[in-house]
Amino acid sequence: MSTKVAVVTGSNKGIGFAIVRALCKQFHGDVYLTSRDVGRGQAAVESLVSEGLKPLFHQLDINDLNSITTAAAFFKEKYGGVDILINNAGIAFKVADTAPFGTQAEVTLKTNFFATRDMLTHFMPLIKAGGRVVNVSSFVGSRTLNQCSPELQQRFRSEDITEDELVGLMQRFVDKAKSGEHNQDGWPDTAYGVSKTGLTTLSMILARRLSKERPNDGVSHFDF
């Protein structure tokens, strides 16, 4: 029987690091700590090894498509796919940050939505039957949704919203934020919140697609 494998993005510190630690204790299989920076990632692995745990490491920068495809090829060749994927990598500007809102919107959505979508595009086909895909979202996403215009709320909550439409909405937010027109267009003043609203909506779209395309595989796809 092939070895099971779990992959956690952005896991050299914080929530991702804690998830890797918990999986090492509870998951019967190989657990991969991944990070953009090899040195920091390997240092995090060594920290867990000193606790008596046995995580493995693979470099993975979700903002680099080549890094994503390289990692996907590695897990496909070595394990025949992935059993658990936890999309944890993400960024948030500090409240006191003086970067223009348009810049914050572009940078935040690049990682939290667009790069995470790239991860899902390349890793979803690798998820084995009975596998799990978890997108680490935030309560801020649902709070942000309630601050959007009724028109935007209706689209985000719609069961017929497509991935292409969602991508268009996320790009529209970035464009309007950069031109200072996001409020008039129905968006609130939180790039992080909008990115998580988008991620939650993407999770719902992909879950609906999974139930149609792989109805008997028992693959679960959800946010927490």
Coordinates of C-alpha atoms in Angstrom, one line a residue, residues 1-194:
M1 CA 0.0 0.0 0.0
S2 CA 1.4 3.4 -1.0
T3 CA 2.5 5.9 1.7
K4 CA -0.1 8.6 2.4
V5 CA 1.1 12.2 2.2
A6 CA 0.0 15.6 3.5
V7 CA 1.2 18.9 2.2
V8 CA 0.9 22.2 4.1
T9 CA 1.8 25.5 2.3
G10 CA 3.4 28.4 4.0
S11 CA 4.2 26.3 7.1
N12 CA 7.6 27.4 8.4
K13 CA 5.9 29.5 11.1
G14 CA 2.5 30.5 12.6
I15 CA -0.7 28.5 11.9
G16 CA 1.0 26.4 9.2
F17 CA 3.8 25.3 11.5
A18 CA 1.2 24.3 14.1
I19 CA -0.7 22.4 11.6
V20 CA 2.4 20.5 10.5
R21 CA 3.2 19.7 14.2
A22 CA -0.3 18.3 14.7
L23 CA -0.3 16.3 11.6
C24 CA 3.1 14.8 12.5
K25 CA 1.5 13.5 15.7
Q26 CA -1.8 12.3 14.2
F27 CA -1.4 11.5 10.5
H28 CA -0.3 8.1 9.4
G29 CA 1.9 9.1 6.5
D30 CA 4.5 11.6 5.4
V31 CA 3.9 15.2 6.3
Y32 CA 5.6 18.0 4.2
L33 CA 6.4 21.4 5.7
T34 CA 6.8 23.7 2.7
S35 CA 8.0 27.3 2.5
R36 CA 9.2 29.8 0.0
D37 CA 12.6 30.2 1.7
V38 CA 14.6 26.9 1.9
G39 CA 16.7 28.0 4.9
R40 CA 13.7 29.0 7.0
G41 CA 11.9 25.9 6.0
Q42 CA 14.7 23.6 6.9
A43 CA 15.2 25.4 10.2
A44 CA 11.5 24.9 11.0
V45 CA 11.8 21.2 10.2
E46 CA 14.8 20.9 12.5
S47 CA 12.8 22.5 15.2
L48 CA 10.1 19.9 14.9
V49 CA 12.7 17.1 14.7
S50 CA 14.1 18.3 18.0
E51 CA 10.6 17.6 19.4
G52 CA 10.8 14.0 18.2
L53 CA 8.7 14.5 15.1
K54 CA 9.5 13.6 11.6
P55 CA 8.3 16.2 9.1
L56 CA 9.8 16.3 5.6
F57 CA 10.6 19.5 3.6
H58 CA 9.9 20.7 0.0
Q59 CA 10.4 24.2 -1.3
L60 CA 7.2 25.7 -2.5
D61 CA 6.5 29.4 -3.3
I62 CA 2.8 29.7 -4.3
N63 CA 3.6 33.0 -6.0
D64 CA 5.9 31.2 -8.4
L65 CA 4.1 29.0 -11.0
N66 CA 7.3 27.1 -11.7
S67 CA 7.7 26.3 -8.0
I68 CA 4.1 25.0 -7.9
T69 CA 4.4 22.8 -11.0
T70 CA 7.8 21.4 -9.8
A71 CA 6.2 20.5 -6.4
A72 CA 3.2 18.9 -8.1
A73 CA 5.4 16.8 -10.3
F74 CA 7.4 15.7 -7.3
F75 CA 4.4 14.5 -5.3
K76 CA 2.8 12.8 -8.4
E77 CA 6.0 10.9 -9.1
K78 CA 6.9 10.0 -5.5
Y79 CA 3.4 9.3 -4.0
G80 CA 1.1 9.1 -7.0
G81 CA -0.7 12.1 -5.7
V82 CA -1.6 13.8 -2.5
D83 CA -4.0 12.7 0.3
I84 CA -4.2 16.0 2.3
L85 CA -3.5 19.5 0.9
I86 CA -3.8 22.4 3.3
N87 CA -3.6 25.8 1.6
N88 CA -2.3 27.9 4.5
A89 CA 0.1 30.4 2.8
G90 CA -1.2 33.9 2.9
I91 CA -0.3 37.5 3.8
A92 CA -1.9 40.4 5.6
F93 CA -0.7 44.0 5.8
K94 CA -0.5 45.4 9.3
V95 CA -3.2 48.0 10.2
A96 CA -0.5 50.7 10.5
D97 CA 1.1 49.9 7.2
T98 CA 1.4 53.1 5.0
A99 CA 1.4 51.4 1.6
P100 CA -1.4 52.8 -0.7
F101 CA -4.6 50.8 -0.5
G102 CA -4.3 49.9 -4.2
T103 CA -0.9 48.4 -3.6
Q104 CA -2.2 46.5 -0.6
A105 CA -5.1 45.1 -2.6
E106 CA -2.9 44.0 -5.5
V107 CA -0.3 42.3 -3.3
T108 CA -2.8 40.7 -0.9
L109 CA -5.0 39.2 -3.6
K110 CA -1.9 38.1 -5.6
T111 CA -1.1 35.6 -2.8
N112 CA -4.3 35.0 -0.9
F113 CA -6.5 34.5 -3.9
F114 CA -4.7 34.2 -7.3
A115 CA -1.7 32.2 -6.1
T116 CA -3.9 29.9 -4.0
R117 CA -6.0 29.4 -7.0
D118 CA -2.9 28.4 -9.0
M119 CA -2.1 25.8 -6.3
L120 CA -5.6 24.4 -6.5
T121 CA -5.5 24.3 -10.3
H122 CA -2.3 22.2 -10.3
F123 CA -2.9 20.1 -7.2
M124 CA -6.6 19.3 -7.4
P125 CA -6.0 16.6 -10.1
L126 CA -3.5 15.0 -7.7
I127 CA -5.9 14.6 -4.8
K128 CA -6.5 10.9 -4.2
A129 CA -9.9 9.3 -3.6
G130 CA -10.9 10.0 0.0
G131 CA -8.5 13.0 0.1
R132 CA -9.0 16.3 1.8
V133 CA -8.4 19.8 0.6
V134 CA -8.5 22.5 3.2
N135 CA -8.2 26.3 2.5
V136 CA -7.4 28.3 5.6
S137 CA -9.8 31.2 5.4
S138 CA -11.0 33.6 8.0
F139 CA -14.1 34.8 9.8
V140 CA -13.1 38.2 8.3
G141 CA -14.2 36.8 4.9
S142 CA -17.8 36.4 5.9
R143 CA -17.8 39.7 7.7
T144 CA -16.4 41.4 4.6
L145 CA -19.1 39.8 2.4
N146 CA -21.8 41.5 4.5
Q147 CA -20.0 44.8 3.9
C148 CA -20.2 44.4 0.1
S149 CA -22.9 45.9 -2.0
P150 CA -26.1 43.9 -2.5
E151 CA -25.2 43.2 -6.1
L152 CA -21.8 41.8 -5.1
Q153 CA -23.2 39.8 -2.2
Q154 CA -25.8 38.2 -4.6
R155 CA -23.0 37.1 -7.0
F156 CA -20.7 35.7 -4.3
R157 CA -23.6 33.8 -2.7
S158 CA -25.0 32.5 -6.0
E159 CA -24.8 28.8 -6.7
D160 CA -24.2 29.5 -10.4
I161 CA -21.1 31.8 -10.1
T162 CA -18.3 30.4 -12.2
E163 CA -14.6 30.4 -11.5
D164 CA -14.0 32.8 -14.4
E165 CA -16.7 35.2 -13.1
L166 CA -15.1 35.1 -9.6
V167 CA -11.6 35.8 -11.0
G168 CA -13.1 38.7 -12.9
L169 CA -14.6 40.1 -9.7
M170 CA -11.3 39.8 -7.8
Q171 CA -9.5 41.6 -10.6
R172 CA -12.2 44.2 -10.6
F173 CA -11.6 44.9 -6.9
V174 CA -7.9 45.3 -7.5
D175 CA -8.4 47.6 -10.4
K176 CA -10.9 49.7 -8.5
A177 CA -8.8 49.9 -5.4
K178 CA -5.8 51.1 -7.5
S179 CA -8.0 53.9 -9.0
G180 CA -9.5 54.8 -5.6
E181 CA -13.0 53.8 -6.8
H182 CA -13.6 50.6 -4.9
N183 CA -16.1 52.1 -2.4
Q184 CA -18.2 53.5 -5.2
D185 CA -18.1 50.1 -6.9
G186 CA -19.5 48.4 -3.8
W187 CA -16.3 47.1 -2.1
P188 CA -15.3 47.7 1.6
D189 CA -11.9 48.9 2.8
T190 CA -10.3 45.6 3.5
A191 CA -8.1 43.9 0.9
Y192 CA -7.5 40.9 3.3
G193 CA -11.2 40.5 3.8
V194 CA -12.0 40.6 0.1

